[in-house]
PDB file of C-alpha atoms in Angstrom:
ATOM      1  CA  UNK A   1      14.110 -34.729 -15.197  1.00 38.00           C
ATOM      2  CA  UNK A   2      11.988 -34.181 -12.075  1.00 40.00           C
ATOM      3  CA  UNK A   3      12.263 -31.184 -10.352  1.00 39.00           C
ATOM      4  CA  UNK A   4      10.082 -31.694  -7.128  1.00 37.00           C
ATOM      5  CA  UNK A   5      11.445 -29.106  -4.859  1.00 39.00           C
ATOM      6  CA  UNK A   6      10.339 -26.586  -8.004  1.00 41.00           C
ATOM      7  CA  UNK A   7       7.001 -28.142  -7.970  1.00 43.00           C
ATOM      8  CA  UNK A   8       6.093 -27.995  -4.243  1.00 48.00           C
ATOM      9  CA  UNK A   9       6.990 -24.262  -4.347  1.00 55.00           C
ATOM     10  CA  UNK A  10       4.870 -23.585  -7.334  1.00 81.00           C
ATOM     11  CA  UNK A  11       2.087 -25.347  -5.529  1.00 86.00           C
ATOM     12  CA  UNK A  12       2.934 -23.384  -2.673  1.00 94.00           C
ATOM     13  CA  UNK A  13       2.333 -20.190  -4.048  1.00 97.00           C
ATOM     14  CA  UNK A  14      -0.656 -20.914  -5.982  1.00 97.00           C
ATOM     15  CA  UNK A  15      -2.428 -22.116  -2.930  1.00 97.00           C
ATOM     16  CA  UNK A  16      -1.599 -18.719  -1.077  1.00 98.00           C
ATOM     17  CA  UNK A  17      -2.751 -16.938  -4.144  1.00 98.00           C
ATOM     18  CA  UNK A  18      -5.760 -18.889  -4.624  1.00 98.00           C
ATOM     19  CA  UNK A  19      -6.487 -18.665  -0.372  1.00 98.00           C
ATOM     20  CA  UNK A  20      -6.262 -14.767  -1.156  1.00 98.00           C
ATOM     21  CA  UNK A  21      -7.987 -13.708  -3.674  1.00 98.00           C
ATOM     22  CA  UNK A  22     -11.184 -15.813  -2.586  1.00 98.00           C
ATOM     23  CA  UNK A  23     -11.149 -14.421   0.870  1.00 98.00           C
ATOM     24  CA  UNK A  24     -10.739 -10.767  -0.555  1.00 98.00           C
ATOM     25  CA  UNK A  25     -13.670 -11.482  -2.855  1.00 98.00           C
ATOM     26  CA  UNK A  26     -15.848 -13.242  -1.011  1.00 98.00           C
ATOM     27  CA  UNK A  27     -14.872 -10.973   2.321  1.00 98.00           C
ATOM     28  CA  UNK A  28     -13.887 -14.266   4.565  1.00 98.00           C
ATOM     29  CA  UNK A  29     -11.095 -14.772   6.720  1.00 98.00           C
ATOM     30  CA  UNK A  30      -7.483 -16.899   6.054  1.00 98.00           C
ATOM     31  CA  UNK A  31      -7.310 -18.115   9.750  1.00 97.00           C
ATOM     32  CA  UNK A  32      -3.329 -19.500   9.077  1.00 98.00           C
ATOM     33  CA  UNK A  33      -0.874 -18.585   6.276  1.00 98.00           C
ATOM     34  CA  UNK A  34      -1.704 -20.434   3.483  1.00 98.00           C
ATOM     35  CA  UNK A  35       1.085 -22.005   2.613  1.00 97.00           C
ATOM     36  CA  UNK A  36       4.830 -21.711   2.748  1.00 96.00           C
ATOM     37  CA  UNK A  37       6.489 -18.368   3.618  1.00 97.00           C
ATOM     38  CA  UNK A  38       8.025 -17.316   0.966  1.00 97.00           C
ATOM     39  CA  UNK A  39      12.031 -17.507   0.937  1.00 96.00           C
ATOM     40  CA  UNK A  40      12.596 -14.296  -0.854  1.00 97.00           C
ATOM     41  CA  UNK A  41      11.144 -11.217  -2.351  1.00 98.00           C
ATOM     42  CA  UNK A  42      10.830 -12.499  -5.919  1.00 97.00           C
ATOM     43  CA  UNK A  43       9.135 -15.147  -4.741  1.00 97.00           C
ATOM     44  CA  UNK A  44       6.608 -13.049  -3.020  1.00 98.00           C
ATOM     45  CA  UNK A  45       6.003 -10.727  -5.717  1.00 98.00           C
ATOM     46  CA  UNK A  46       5.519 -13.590  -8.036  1.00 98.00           C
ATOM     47  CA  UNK A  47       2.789 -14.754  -5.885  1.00 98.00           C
ATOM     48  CA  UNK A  48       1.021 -10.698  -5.865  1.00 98.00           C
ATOM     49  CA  UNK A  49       1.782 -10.805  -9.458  1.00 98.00           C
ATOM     50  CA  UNK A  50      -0.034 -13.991  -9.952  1.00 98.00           C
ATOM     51  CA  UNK A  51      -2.500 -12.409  -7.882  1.00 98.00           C
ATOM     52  CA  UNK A  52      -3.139  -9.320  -9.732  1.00 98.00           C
ATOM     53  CA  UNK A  53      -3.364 -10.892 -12.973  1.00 98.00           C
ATOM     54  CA  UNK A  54      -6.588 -12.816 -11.121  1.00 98.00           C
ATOM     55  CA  UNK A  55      -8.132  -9.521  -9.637  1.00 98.00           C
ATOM     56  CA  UNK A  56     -11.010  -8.533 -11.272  1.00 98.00           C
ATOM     57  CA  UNK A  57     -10.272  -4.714 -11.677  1.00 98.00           C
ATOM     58  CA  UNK A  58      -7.238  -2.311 -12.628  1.00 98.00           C
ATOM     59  CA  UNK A  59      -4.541  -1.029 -10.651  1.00 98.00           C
ATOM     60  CA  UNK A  60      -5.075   2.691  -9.977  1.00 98.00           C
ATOM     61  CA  UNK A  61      -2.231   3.375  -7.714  1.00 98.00           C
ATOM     62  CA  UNK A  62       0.274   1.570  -5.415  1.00 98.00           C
ATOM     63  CA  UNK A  63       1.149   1.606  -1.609  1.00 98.00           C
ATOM     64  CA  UNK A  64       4.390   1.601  -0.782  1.00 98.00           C
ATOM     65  CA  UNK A  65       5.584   0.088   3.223  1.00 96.00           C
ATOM     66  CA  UNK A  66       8.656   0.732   5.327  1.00 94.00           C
ATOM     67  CA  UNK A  67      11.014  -2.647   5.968  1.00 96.00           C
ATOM     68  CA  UNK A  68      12.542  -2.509   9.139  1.00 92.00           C
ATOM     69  CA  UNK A  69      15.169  -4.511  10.726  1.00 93.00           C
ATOM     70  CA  UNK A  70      16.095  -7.643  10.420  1.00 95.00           C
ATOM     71  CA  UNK A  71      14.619  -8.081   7.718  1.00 96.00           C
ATOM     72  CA  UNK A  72      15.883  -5.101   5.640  1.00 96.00           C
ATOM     73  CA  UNK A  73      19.397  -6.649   6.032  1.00 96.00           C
ATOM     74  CA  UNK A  74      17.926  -9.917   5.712  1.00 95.00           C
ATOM     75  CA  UNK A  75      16.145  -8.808   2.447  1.00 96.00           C
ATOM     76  CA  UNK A  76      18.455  -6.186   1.052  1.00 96.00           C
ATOM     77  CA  UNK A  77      14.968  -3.936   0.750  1.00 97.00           C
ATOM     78  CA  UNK A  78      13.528  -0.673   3.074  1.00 95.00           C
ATOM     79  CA  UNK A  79      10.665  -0.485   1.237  1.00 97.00           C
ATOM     80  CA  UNK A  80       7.843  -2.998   0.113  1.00 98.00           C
ATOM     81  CA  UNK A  81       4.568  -2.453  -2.789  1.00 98.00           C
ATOM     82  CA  UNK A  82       1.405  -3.655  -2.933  1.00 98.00           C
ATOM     83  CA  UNK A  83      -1.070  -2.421  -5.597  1.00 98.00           C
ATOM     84  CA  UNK A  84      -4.090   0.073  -4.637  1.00 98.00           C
ATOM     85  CA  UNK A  85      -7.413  -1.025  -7.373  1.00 98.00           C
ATOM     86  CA  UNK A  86      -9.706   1.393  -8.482  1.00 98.00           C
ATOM     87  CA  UNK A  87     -12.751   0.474  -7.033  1.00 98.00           C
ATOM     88  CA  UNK A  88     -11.184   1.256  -3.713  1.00 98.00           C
ATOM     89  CA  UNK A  89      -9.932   4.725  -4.821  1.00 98.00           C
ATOM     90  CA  UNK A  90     -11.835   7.607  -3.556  1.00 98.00           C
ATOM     91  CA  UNK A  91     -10.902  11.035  -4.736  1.00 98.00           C
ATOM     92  CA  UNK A  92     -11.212  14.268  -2.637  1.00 97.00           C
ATOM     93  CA  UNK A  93     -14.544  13.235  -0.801  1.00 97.00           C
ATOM     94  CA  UNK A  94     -16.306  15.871   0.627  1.00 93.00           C
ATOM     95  CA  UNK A  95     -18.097  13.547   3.182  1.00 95.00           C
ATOM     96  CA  UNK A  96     -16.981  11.087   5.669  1.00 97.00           C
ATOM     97  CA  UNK A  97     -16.592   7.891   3.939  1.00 98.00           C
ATOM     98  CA  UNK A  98     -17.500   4.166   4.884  1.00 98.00           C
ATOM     99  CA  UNK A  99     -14.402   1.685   3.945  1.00 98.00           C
ATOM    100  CA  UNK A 100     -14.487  -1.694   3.669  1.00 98.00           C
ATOM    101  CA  UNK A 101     -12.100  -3.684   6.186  1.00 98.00           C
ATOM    102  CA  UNK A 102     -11.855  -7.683   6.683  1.00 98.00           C
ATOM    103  CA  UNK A 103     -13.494  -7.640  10.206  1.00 97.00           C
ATOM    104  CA  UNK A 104     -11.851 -10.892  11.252  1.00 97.00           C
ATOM    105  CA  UNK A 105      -8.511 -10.093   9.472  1.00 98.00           C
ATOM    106  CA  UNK A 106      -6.409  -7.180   9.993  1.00 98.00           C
ATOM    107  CA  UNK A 107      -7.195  -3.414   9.838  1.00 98.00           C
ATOM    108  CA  UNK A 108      -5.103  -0.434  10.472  1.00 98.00           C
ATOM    109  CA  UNK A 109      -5.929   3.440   9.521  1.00 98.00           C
ATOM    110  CA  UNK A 110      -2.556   4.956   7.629  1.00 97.00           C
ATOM    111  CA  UNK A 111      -1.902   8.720   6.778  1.00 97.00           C
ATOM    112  CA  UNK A 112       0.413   9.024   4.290  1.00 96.00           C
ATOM    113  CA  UNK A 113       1.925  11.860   1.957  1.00 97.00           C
ATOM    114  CA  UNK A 114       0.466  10.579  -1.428  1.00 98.00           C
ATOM    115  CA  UNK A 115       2.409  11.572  -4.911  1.00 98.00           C
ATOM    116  CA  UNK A 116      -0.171  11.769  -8.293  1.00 98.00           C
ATOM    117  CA  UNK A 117       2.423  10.727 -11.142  1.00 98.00           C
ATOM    118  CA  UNK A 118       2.616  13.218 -13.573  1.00 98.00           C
ATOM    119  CA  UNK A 119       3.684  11.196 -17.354  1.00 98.00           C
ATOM    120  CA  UNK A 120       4.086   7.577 -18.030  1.00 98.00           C
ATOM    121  CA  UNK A 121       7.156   6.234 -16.963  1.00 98.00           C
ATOM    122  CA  UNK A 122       9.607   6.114 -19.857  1.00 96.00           C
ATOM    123  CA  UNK A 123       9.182   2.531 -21.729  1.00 92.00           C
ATOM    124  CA  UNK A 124      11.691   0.081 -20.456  1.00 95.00           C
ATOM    125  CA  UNK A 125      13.191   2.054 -18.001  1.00 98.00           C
ATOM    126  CA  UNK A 126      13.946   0.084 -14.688  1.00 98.00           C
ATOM    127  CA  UNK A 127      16.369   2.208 -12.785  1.00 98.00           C
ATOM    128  CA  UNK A 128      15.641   5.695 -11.788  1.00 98.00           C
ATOM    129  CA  UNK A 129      17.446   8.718  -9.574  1.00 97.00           C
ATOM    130  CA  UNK A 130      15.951  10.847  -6.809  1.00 95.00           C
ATOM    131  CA  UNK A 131      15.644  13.751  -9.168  1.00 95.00           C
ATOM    132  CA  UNK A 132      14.440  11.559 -11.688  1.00 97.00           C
ATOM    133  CA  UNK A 133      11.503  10.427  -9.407  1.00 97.00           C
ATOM    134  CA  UNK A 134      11.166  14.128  -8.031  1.00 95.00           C
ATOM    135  CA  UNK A 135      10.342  14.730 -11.882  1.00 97.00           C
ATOM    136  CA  UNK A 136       7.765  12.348 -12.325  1.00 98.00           C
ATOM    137  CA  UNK A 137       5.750  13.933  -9.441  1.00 97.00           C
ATOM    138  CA  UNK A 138       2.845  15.628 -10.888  1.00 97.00           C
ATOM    139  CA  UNK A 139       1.633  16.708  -7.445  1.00 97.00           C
ATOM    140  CA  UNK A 140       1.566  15.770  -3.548  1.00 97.00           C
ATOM    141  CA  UNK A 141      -1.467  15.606  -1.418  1.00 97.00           C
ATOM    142  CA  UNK A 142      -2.695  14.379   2.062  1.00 97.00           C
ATOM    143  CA  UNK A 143      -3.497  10.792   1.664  1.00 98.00           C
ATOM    144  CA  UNK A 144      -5.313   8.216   3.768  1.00 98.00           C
ATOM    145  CA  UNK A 145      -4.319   4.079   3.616  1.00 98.00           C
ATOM    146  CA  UNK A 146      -6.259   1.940   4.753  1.00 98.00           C
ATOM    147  CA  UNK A 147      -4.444  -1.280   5.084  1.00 98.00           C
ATOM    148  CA  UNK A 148      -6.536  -4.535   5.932  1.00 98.00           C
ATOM    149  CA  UNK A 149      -5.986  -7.986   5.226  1.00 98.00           C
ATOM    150  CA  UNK A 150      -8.142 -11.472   5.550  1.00 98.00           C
ATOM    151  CA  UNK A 151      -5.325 -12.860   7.309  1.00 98.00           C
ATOM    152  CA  UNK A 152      -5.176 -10.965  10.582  1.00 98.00           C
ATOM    153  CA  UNK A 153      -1.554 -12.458  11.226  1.00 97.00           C
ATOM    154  CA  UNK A 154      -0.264 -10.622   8.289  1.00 97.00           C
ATOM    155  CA  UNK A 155       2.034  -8.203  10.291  1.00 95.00           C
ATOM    156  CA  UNK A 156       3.371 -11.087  12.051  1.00 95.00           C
ATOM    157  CA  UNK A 157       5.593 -12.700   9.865  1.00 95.00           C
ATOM    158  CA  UNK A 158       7.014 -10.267   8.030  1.00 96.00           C
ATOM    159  CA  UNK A 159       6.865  -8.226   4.718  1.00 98.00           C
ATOM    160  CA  UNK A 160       7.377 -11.653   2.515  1.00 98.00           C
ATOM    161  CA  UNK A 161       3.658 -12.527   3.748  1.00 98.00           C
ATOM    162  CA  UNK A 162       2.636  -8.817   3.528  1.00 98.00           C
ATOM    163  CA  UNK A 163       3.852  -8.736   0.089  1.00 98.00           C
ATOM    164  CA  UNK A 164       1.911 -12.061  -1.184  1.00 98.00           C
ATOM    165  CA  UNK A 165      -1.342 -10.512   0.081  1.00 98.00           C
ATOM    166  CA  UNK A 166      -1.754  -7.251  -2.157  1.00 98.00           C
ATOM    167  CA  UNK A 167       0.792  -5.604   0.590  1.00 98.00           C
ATOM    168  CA  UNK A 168      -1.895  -5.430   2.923  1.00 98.00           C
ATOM    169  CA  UNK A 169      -3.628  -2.367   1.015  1.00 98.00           C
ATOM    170  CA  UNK A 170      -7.658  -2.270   0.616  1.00 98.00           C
ATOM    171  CA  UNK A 171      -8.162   1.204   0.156  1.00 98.00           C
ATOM    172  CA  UNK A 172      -6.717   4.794  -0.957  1.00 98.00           C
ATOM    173  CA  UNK A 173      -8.691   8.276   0.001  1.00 98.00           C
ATOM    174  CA  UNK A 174      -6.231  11.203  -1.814  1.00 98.00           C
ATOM    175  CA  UNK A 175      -7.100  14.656  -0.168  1.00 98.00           C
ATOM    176  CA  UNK A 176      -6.108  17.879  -0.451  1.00 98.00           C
ATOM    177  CA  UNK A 177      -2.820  18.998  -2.555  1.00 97.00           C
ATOM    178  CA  UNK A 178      -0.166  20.194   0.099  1.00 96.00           C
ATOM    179  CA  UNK A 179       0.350  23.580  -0.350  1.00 93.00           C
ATOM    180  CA  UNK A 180       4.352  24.404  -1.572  1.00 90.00           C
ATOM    181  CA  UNK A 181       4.863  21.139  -1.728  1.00 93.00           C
ATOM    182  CA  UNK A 182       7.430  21.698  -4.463  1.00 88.00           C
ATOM    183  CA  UNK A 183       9.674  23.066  -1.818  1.00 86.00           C
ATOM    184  CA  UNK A 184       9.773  19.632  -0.592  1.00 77.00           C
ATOM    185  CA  UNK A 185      10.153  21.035   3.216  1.00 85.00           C
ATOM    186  CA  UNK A 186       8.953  17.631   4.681  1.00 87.00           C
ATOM    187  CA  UNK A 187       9.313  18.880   8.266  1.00 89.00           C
ATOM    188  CA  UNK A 188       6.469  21.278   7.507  1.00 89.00           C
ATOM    189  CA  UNK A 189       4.005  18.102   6.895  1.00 93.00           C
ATOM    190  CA  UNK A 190       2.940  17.647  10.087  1.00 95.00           C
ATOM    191  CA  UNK A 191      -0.029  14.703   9.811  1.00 97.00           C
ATOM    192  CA  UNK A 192      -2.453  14.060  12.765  1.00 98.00           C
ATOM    193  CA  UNK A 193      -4.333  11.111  12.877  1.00 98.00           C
ATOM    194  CA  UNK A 194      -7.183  10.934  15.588  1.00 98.00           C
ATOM    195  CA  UNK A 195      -9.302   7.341  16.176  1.00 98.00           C
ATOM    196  CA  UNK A 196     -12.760   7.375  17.697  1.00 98.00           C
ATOM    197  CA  UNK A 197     -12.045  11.623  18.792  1.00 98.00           C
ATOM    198  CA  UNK A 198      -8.352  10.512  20.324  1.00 98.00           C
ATOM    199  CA  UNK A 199      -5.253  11.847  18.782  1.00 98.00           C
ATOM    200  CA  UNK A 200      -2.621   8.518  18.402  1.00 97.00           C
ATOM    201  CA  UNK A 201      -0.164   9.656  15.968  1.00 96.00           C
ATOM    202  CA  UNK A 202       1.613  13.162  15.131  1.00 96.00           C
ATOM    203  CA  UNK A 203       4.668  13.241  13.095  1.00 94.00           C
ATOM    204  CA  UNK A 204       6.100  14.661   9.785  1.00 93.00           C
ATOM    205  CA  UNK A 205       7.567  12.587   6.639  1.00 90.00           C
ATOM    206  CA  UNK A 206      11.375  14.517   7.890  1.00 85.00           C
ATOM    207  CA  UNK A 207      11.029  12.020  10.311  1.00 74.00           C
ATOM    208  CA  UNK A 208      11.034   8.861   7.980  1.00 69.00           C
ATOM    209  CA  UNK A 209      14.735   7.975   5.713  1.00 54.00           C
ATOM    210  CA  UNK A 210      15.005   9.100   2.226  1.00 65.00           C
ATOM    211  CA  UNK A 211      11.141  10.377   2.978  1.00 86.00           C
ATOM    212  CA  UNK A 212       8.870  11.301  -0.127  1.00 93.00           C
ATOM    213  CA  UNK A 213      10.683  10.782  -3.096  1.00 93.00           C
ATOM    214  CA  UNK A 214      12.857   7.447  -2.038  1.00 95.00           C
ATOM    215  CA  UNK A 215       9.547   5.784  -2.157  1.00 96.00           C
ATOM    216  CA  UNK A 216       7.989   7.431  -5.597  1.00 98.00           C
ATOM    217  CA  UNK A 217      11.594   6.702  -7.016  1.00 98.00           C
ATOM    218  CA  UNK A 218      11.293   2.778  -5.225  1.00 98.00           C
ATOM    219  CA  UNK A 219       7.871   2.493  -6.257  1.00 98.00           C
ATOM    220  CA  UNK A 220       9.166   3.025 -10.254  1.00 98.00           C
ATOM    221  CA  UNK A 221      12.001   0.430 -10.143  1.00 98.00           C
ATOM    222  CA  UNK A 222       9.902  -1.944  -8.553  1.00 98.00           C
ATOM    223  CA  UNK A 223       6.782  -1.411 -10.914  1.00 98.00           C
ATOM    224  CA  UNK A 224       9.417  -1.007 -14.174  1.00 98.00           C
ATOM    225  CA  UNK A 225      10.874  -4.106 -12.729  1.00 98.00           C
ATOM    226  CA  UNK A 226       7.797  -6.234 -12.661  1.00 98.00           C
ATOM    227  CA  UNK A 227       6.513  -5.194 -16.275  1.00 98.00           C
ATOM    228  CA  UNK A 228       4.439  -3.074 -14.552  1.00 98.00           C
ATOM    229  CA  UNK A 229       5.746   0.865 -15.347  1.00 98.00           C
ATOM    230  CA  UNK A 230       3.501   4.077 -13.775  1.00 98.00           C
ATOM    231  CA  UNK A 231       1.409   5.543 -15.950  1.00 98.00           C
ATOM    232  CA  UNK A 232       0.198   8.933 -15.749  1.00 98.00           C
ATOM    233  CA  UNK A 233      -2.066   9.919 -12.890  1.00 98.00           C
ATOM    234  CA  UNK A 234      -1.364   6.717 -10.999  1.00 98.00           C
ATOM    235  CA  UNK A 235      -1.403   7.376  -7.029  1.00 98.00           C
ATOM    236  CA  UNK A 236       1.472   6.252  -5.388  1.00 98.00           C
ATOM    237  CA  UNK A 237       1.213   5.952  -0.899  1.00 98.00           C
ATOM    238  CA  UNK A 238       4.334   6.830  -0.011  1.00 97.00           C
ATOM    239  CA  UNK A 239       4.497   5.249   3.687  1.00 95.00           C
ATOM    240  CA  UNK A 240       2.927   5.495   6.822  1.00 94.00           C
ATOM    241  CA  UNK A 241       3.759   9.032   8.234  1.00 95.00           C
ATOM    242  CA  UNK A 242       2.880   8.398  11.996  1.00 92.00           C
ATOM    243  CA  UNK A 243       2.967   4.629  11.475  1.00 92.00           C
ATOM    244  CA  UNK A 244       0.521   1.820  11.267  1.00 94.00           C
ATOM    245  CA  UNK A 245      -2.295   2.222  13.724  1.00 96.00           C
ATOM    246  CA  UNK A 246      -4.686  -0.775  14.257  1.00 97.00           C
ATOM    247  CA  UNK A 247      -8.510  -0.239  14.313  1.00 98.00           C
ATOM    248  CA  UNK A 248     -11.475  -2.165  14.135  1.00 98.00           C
ATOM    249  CA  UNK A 249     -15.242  -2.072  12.054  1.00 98.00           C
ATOM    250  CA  UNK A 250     -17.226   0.701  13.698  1.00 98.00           C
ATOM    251  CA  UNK A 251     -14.115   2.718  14.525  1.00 98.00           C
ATOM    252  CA  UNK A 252     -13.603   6.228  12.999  1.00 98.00           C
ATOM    253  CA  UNK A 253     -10.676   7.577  11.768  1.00 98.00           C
ATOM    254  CA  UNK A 254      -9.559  11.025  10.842  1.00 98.00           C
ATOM    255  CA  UNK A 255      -6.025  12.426   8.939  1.00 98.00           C
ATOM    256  CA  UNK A 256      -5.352  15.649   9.451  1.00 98.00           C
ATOM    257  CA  UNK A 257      -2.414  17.949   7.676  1.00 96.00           C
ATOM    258  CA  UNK A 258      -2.222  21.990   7.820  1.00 95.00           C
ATOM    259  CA  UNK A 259      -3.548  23.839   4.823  1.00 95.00           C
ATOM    260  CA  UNK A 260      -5.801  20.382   3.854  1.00 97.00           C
ATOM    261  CA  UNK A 261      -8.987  19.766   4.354  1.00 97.00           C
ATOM    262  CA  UNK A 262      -9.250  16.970   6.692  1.00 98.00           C
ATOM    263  CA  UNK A 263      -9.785  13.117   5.355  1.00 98.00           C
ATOM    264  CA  UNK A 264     -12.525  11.125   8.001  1.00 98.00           C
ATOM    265  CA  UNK A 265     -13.719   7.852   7.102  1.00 98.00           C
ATOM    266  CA  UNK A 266     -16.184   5.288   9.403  1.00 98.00           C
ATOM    267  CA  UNK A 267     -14.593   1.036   8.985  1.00 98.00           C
ATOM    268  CA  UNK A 268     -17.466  -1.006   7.846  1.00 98.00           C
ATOM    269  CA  UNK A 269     -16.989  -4.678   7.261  1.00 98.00           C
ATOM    270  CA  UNK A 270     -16.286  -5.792   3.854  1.00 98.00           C
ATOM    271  CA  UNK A 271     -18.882  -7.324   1.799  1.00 98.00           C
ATOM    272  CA  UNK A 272     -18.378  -9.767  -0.930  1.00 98.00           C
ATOM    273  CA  UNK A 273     -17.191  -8.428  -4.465  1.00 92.00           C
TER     274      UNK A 273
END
C-alpha cells in the first residue's frame, strides 16, 4: 500500500537537509526555507540528524537555545539543540579570533555560561535529574556562540526551522573557568557583551528559568534520546545569557565575565569547506 503523504514528507526533509549542508559547505546562501516546515520536533531533529550523519567532521559539543512562547506550549519544549563540530571549536585563545559567519544568512554574537562534561554519560540512560546533570559537570567557563545560518530567515519561523539547520550554531570559543562556580551562585555571573566598542547586553544566567544545569540536564535527555549520549569533555552552550544579538562580517564582538579573561573575536565571511 501507498503511503504518499509519508513520501512527500520524507522528500521534504531530505531536500532541506540536502539545501543545508551544501550551503554550509560551500558558504552560499538558502534565500527561502527549503521545504516544508516541519510539523513537530521529531521531525526536525530527524532532519539535523540526517544532517549530521552527512557532516564531514565530529561533534565536539552542543548548543543548547531558549523556546519561548507560543511555541513552548505549542511544542511542549523550553529548550532546543543543535550540535557545535570541532573544527569550529576554539579553546582558550589568547588572541582575538576571526569566525566564520554566512554573510548573506544570519549572524548573531552569543555569550553563554558553557559546562565541559566531566564522564561519559551512563550507556542507555535517557532520563536524568538536576543533581544528576549538576554531577556530570566537570567544569563551567565563560563561553562565546556564535550562531549563523545560510538562511537568514532562520529566526523567523521558529525553533522547528532553527532545529533542521544545525540549531543555528557555527562556532564555540570556551574561555576562562568561572571562578567558584561550584557554588552555583548564578547571580554572580554577570556577562557583558560589547559590539564594535558599544556595550548591548548585561545580564546574569539568575535571570534565565531553571538557568545552568536545566540545560546540561536537557542537553543529556535530548542527546541520550537521539542515540547520541555526552561523552567526556564534550562542551555543552548552555543559552544565551544577555540574549541573541545580531551582527554582521566586519563587526567585532567581545564577552566579558568578572574573574575571566575576556573572549573578542572579528566576523569574517565564511569560506567554502
Amino acid at each position: 500500500m501507498d503511503h504518499p503523504a509519508t513520501e512527500e514528507k520524507s522528500d521534504s526533509s531530505q531536500a532541506i537537509v540536502e539545501a543545508f549542508v551544501s550551503a554550509r559547505l560551500s558558504a552560499s546562501a538558502v534565500r527561502s526555507y527549503p521545504g516544508a516546515i516541519p510539523a513537530d520536533l521529531k521531525t526536525a531533529y530527524a532532519i539535523q540528524d540526517a544532517a549530521i550523519n552527512r557532516w564531514p567532521d565530529e561533534i565536539l559539543g552542543w548548543k543548547v537555545g531558549g523556546v519561548g512562547a507560543p511555541y513552548s506550549d505549542q511544542l511542549g519544549a523550553n529548550r532546543l539543540a543543535g550540535p557545535v563540530f570541532s573544527k569550529r571549536v576554539h579553546i582558550k585563545p589568547e588572541t582575538r579570533l576571526e569566525m566564520p559567519v554566512f554573510a548573506e544568512g544570519f549572524a548573531a554574537i552569543e555569550g553563554e555560561v558553557t559546562a565541559v562534561i566531566a564522564a561519559d554519560a551512563p550507556a542507555g540512560k535517557t532520563n536524568y535529574t538536576i543533581a544528576e546533570a549538576v554531577d556530570l559537570i566537570g567544569s563551567l567557563h565563560m563561553g562565546l556562540e556564535i550562531a549563523s545560518s545560510p538562511f537568514a530567515g532562520i529566526n523567523e519561523h521558529g525553533p522547528v526551522v532553527t532545529i533542521s539547520d544545525f540549531g543555528n550554531n557555527f562556532g564555540l570559543v570556551l574561555g576562562d573557568e568561572i571562578p567558584n562556580w561550584r557554588a552555583l551562585r548564578a547571580g554572580e555571573w554577570e556577562f557583558t557583551i560589547e559590539i564594535n566598542g558599544e556595550t548591548i547586553g548585561r545580564a546574569s544566567p539568575a535571570d534565565h528559568p531553571a538557568g545552568v544545569a536545566e540545560s546540561v540536564r536537557f542537553m543529556l535527555e535530548n542527546a541520550a534520546q537521539r542515540g547520541r549520549p555526552l561523552k567526556r569533555g564534550m562542551m555543552i552552550l548552555t543559552g544565551a545569557v544577555t540574549g541573541v544579538h545580531q551582527a554582521y562580517a566586519g563587526d567585532v564582538g567581545k564577552v566579558s565575565c568578572p574573574g575571566c579573561a575576556p573572549l573578542e573575536c572579528k566576523l569574517v565571511p565564511a569560506e567554502p569547506i
